[in-house]
GROMACS .gro file of C-alpha atoms in nm:
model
  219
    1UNK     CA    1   0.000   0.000   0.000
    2UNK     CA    2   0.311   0.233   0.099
    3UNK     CA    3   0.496   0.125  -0.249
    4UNK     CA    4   0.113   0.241  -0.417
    5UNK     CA    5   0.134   0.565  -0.231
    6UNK     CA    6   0.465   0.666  -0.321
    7UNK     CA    7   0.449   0.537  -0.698
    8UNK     CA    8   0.125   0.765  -0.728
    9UNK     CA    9   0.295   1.011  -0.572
   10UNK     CA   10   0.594   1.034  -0.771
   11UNK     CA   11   0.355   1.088  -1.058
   12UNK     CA   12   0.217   1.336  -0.983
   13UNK     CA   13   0.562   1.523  -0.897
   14UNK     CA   14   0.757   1.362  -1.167
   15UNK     CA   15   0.516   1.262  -1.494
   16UNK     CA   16   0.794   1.400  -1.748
   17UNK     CA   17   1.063   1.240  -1.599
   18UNK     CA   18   0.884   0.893  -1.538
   19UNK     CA   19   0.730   0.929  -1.907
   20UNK     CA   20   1.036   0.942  -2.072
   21UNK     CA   21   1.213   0.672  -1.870
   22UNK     CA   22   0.979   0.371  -1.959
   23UNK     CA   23   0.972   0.547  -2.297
   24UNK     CA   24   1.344   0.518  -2.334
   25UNK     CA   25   1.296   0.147  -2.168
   26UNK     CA   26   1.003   0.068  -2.452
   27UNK     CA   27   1.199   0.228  -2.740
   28UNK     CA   28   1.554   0.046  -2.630
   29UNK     CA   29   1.392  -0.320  -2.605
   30UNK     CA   30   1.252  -0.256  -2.977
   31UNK     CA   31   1.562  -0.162  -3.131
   32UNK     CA   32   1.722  -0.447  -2.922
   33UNK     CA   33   1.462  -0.697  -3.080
   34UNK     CA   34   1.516  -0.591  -3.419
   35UNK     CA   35   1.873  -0.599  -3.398
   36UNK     CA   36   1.917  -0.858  -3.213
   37UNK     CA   37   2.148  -0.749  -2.938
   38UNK     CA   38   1.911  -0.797  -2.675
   39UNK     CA   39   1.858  -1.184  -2.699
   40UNK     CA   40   1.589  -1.240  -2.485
   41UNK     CA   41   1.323  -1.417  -2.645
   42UNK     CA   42   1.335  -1.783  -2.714
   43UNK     CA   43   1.343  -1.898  -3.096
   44UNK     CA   44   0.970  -1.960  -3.252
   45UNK     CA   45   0.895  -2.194  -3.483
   46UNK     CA   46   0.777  -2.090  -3.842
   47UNK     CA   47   0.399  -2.173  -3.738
   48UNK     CA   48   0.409  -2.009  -3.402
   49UNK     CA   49   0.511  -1.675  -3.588
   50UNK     CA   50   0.251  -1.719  -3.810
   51UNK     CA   51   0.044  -1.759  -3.451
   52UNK     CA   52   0.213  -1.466  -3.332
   53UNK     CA   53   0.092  -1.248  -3.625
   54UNK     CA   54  -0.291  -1.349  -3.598
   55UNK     CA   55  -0.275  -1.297  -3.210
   56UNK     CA   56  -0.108  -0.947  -3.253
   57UNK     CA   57  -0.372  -0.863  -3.475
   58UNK     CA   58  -0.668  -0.946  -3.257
   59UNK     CA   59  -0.528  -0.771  -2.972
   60UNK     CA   60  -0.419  -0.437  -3.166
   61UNK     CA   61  -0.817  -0.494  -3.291
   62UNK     CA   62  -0.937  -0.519  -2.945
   63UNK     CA   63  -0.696  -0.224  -2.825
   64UNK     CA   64  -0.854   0.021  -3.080
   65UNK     CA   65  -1.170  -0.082  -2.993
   66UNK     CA   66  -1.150  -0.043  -2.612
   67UNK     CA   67  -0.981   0.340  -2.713
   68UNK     CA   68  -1.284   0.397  -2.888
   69UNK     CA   69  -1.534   0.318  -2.659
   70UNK     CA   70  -1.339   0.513  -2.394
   71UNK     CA   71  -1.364   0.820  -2.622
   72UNK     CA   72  -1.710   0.767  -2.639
   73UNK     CA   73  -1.761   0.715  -2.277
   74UNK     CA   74  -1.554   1.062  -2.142
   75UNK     CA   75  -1.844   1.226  -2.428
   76UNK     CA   76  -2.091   1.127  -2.173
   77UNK     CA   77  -1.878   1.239  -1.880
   78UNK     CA   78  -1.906   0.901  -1.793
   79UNK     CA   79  -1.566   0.924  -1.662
   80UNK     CA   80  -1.480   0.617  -1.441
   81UNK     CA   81  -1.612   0.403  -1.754
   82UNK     CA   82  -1.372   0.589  -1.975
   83UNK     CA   83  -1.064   0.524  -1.739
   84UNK     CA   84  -1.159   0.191  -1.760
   85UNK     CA   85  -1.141   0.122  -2.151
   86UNK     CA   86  -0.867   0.298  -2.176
   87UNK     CA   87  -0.655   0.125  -1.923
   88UNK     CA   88  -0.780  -0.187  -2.109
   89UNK     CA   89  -0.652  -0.047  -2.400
   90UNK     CA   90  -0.275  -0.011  -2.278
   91UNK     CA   91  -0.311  -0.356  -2.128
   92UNK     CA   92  -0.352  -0.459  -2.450
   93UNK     CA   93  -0.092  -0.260  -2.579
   94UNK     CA   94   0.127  -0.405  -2.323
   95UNK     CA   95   0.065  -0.772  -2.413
   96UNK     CA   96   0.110  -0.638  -2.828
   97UNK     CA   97   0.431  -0.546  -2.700
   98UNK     CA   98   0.558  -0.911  -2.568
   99UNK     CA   99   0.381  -1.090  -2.863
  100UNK     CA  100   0.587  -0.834  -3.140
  101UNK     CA  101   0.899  -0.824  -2.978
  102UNK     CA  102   0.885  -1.207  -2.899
  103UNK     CA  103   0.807  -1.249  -3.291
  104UNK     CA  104   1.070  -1.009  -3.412
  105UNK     CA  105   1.346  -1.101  -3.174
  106UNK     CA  106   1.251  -1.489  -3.214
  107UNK     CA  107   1.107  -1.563  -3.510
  108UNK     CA  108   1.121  -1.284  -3.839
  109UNK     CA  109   0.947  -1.017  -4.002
  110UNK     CA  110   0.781  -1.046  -4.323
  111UNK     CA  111   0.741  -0.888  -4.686
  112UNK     CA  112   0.460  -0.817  -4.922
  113UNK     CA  113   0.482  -0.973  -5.234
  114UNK     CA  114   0.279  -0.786  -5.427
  115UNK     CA  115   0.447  -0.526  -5.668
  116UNK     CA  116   0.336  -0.170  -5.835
  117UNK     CA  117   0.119   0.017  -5.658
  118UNK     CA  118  -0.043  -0.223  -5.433
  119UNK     CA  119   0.309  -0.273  -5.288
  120UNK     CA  120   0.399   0.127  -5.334
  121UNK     CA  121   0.030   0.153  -5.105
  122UNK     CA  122   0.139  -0.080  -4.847
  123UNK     CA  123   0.463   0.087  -4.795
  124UNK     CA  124   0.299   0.408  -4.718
  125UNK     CA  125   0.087   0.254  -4.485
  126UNK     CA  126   0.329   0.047  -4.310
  127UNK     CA  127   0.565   0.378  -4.284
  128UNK     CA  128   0.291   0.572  -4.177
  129UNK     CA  129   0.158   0.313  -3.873
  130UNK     CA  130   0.540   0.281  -3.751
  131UNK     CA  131   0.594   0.634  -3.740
  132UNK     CA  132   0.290   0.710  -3.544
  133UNK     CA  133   0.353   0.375  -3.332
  134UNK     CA  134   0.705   0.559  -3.229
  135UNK     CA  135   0.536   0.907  -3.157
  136UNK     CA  136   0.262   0.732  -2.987
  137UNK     CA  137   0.420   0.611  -2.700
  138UNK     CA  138   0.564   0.890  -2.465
  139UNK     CA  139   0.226   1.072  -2.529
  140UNK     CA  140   0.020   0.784  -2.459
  141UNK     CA  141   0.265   0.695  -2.149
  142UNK     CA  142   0.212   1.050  -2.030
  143UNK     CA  143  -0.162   1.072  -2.017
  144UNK     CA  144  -0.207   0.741  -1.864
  145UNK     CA  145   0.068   0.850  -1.564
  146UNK     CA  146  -0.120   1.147  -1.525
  147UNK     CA  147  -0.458   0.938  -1.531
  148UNK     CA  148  -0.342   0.667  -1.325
  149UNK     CA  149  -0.185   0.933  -1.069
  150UNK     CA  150  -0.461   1.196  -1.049
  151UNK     CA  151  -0.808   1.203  -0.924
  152UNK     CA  152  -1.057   1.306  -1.193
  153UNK     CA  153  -1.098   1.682  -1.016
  154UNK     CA  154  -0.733   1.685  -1.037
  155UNK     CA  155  -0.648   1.625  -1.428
  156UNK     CA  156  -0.863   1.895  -1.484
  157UNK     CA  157  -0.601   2.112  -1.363
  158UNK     CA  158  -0.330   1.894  -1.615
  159UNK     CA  159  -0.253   1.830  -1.933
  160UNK     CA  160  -0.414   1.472  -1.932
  161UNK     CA  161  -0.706   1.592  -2.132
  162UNK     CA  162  -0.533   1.813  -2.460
  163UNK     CA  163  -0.251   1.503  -2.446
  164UNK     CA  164  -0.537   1.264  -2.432
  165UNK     CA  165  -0.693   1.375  -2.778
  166UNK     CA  166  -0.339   1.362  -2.916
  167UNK     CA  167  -0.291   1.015  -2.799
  168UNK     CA  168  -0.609   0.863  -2.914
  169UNK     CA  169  -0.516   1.035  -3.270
  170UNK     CA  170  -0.206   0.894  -3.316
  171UNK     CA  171  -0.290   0.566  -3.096
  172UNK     CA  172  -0.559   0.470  -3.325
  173UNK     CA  173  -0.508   0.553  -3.683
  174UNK     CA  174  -0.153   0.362  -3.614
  175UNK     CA  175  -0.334   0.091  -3.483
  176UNK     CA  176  -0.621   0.073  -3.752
  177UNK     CA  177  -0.324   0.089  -4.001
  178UNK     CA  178  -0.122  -0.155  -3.879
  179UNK     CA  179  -0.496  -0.409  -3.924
  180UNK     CA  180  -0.486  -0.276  -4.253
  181UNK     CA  181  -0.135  -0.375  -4.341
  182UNK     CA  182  -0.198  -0.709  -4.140
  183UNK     CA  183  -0.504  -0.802  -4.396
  184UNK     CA  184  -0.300  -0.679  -4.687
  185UNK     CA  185  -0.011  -0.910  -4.637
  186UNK     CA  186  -0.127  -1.218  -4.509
  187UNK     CA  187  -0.515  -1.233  -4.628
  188UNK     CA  188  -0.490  -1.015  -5.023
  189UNK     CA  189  -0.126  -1.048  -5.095
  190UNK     CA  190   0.137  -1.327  -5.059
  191UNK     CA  191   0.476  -1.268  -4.826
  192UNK     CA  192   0.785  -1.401  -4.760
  193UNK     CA  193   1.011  -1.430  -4.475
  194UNK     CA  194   1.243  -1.131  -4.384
  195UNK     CA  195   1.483  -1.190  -4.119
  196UNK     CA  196   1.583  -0.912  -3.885
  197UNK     CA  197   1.817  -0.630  -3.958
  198UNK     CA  198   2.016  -0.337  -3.830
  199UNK     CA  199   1.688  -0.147  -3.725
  200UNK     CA  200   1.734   0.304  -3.809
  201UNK     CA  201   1.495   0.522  -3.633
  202UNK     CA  202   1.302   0.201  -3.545
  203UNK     CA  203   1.210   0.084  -3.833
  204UNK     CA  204   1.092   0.435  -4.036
  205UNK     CA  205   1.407   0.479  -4.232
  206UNK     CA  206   1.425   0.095  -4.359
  207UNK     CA  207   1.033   0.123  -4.438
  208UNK     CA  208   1.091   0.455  -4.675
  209UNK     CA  209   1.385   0.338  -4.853
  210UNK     CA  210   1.179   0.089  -4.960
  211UNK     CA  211   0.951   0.311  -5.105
  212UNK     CA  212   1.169   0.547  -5.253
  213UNK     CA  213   1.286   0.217  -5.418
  214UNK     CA  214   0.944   0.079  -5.555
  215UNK     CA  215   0.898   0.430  -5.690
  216UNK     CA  216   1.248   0.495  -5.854
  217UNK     CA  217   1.311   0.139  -6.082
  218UNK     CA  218   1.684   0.272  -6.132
  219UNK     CA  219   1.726   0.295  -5.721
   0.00000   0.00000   0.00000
């Protein structure tokens, strides 16, 4: 109950600091994954990453689902609802985390198939969903330490509620996207296996060259 106290309390005193620690944390154990100097997942069989994928899916469907009916509950004021779904939400986010990194760092990635513009499409997509994945998480992280540290009087007095809007912007279209480029690659078009690499700006840079490379034929 003390260790409660104080953790609550330390949010409220320090939510920039603490945001921007686990961020740090959450950034550093995806670049580790992808690189593979953090080897902490066991190695997955070829049908448990295809197990992987499916279950990452539901859950990011889930997660965007749960943000949306929390948006829809704090439009009713109905405010303890609204905590609620949302802290559903990053649970879910949480347990997305675990299944991607276990699937990246144990198994591999994988590539579209397709070619031309359906590819060129995907691409954009895919770049789009990663970049707001990365942005996403120390303004997601902030609003919930301000939520989970603040009594609902209270955050009116924060930024929990102009962050909040932000979040759920860039939480959901990147995780709506990232359904999108799920059913695109392994329900529409074909893919292949693509074994981790030297990850730059986690995953963004690798994601436009390719597209700069499906547009230019002589790249």
């Amino acid at each position: 109950m003390r260790m409660s106290s104080r953790l609550r309390q330390l949010g409220r005193e320090r939510p920039v600091a603490i945001t921007a620690v686990v961020s740090a944390i959450g950034y550093a154990l995806v670049a580790g994954a992808f690189t593979g100097m953090i080897p902490l997942f066991p190695a997955l069989g070829r049908d448990t990453v295809l197990l992987f994928g499916h279950l990452i899916a539901a859950v990011n469907t889930a997660a965007l689902g749960a943000i949306l009916l929390g948006v829809r509950y704090i439009k009713r004021d109905e405010v303890e609802k609204h905590r609620a779904a949302m802290l559903v939400a990053f649970a879910l986010i949480l347990v997305f985390l675990v299944l991607y990194l276990w699937k990246v760092g144990g198994g591999f990635e994988k590539s579209i198939t397709a070619s031309g513009l359906p590819k060129i499409a995907y691409l954009l997509m895919l770049a789009v969903h990663i970049f707001l994945s990365v942005v996403a998480v120390p303004v997601v992280l902030y609003a919930v330490v301000l939520g989970l540290s603040h009594t609902p009087a209270e955050l009116r007095d924060t930024h929990h509620a102009r962050v909040g809007r932000i979040a759920v912007a860039t939480w959901s279209v990147s995780l709506a996207l990232g359904v999108i480029t799920y059913v695109l690659l392994n329900h529409v078009y074909g893919w292949e296996p693509r074994h981790a690499t030297v990850l730059a700006l986690v995953g963004v840079r690798p994601a436009v060259d390719r597209i700069v490379s499906a547009l230019d034929p002589t790249a």
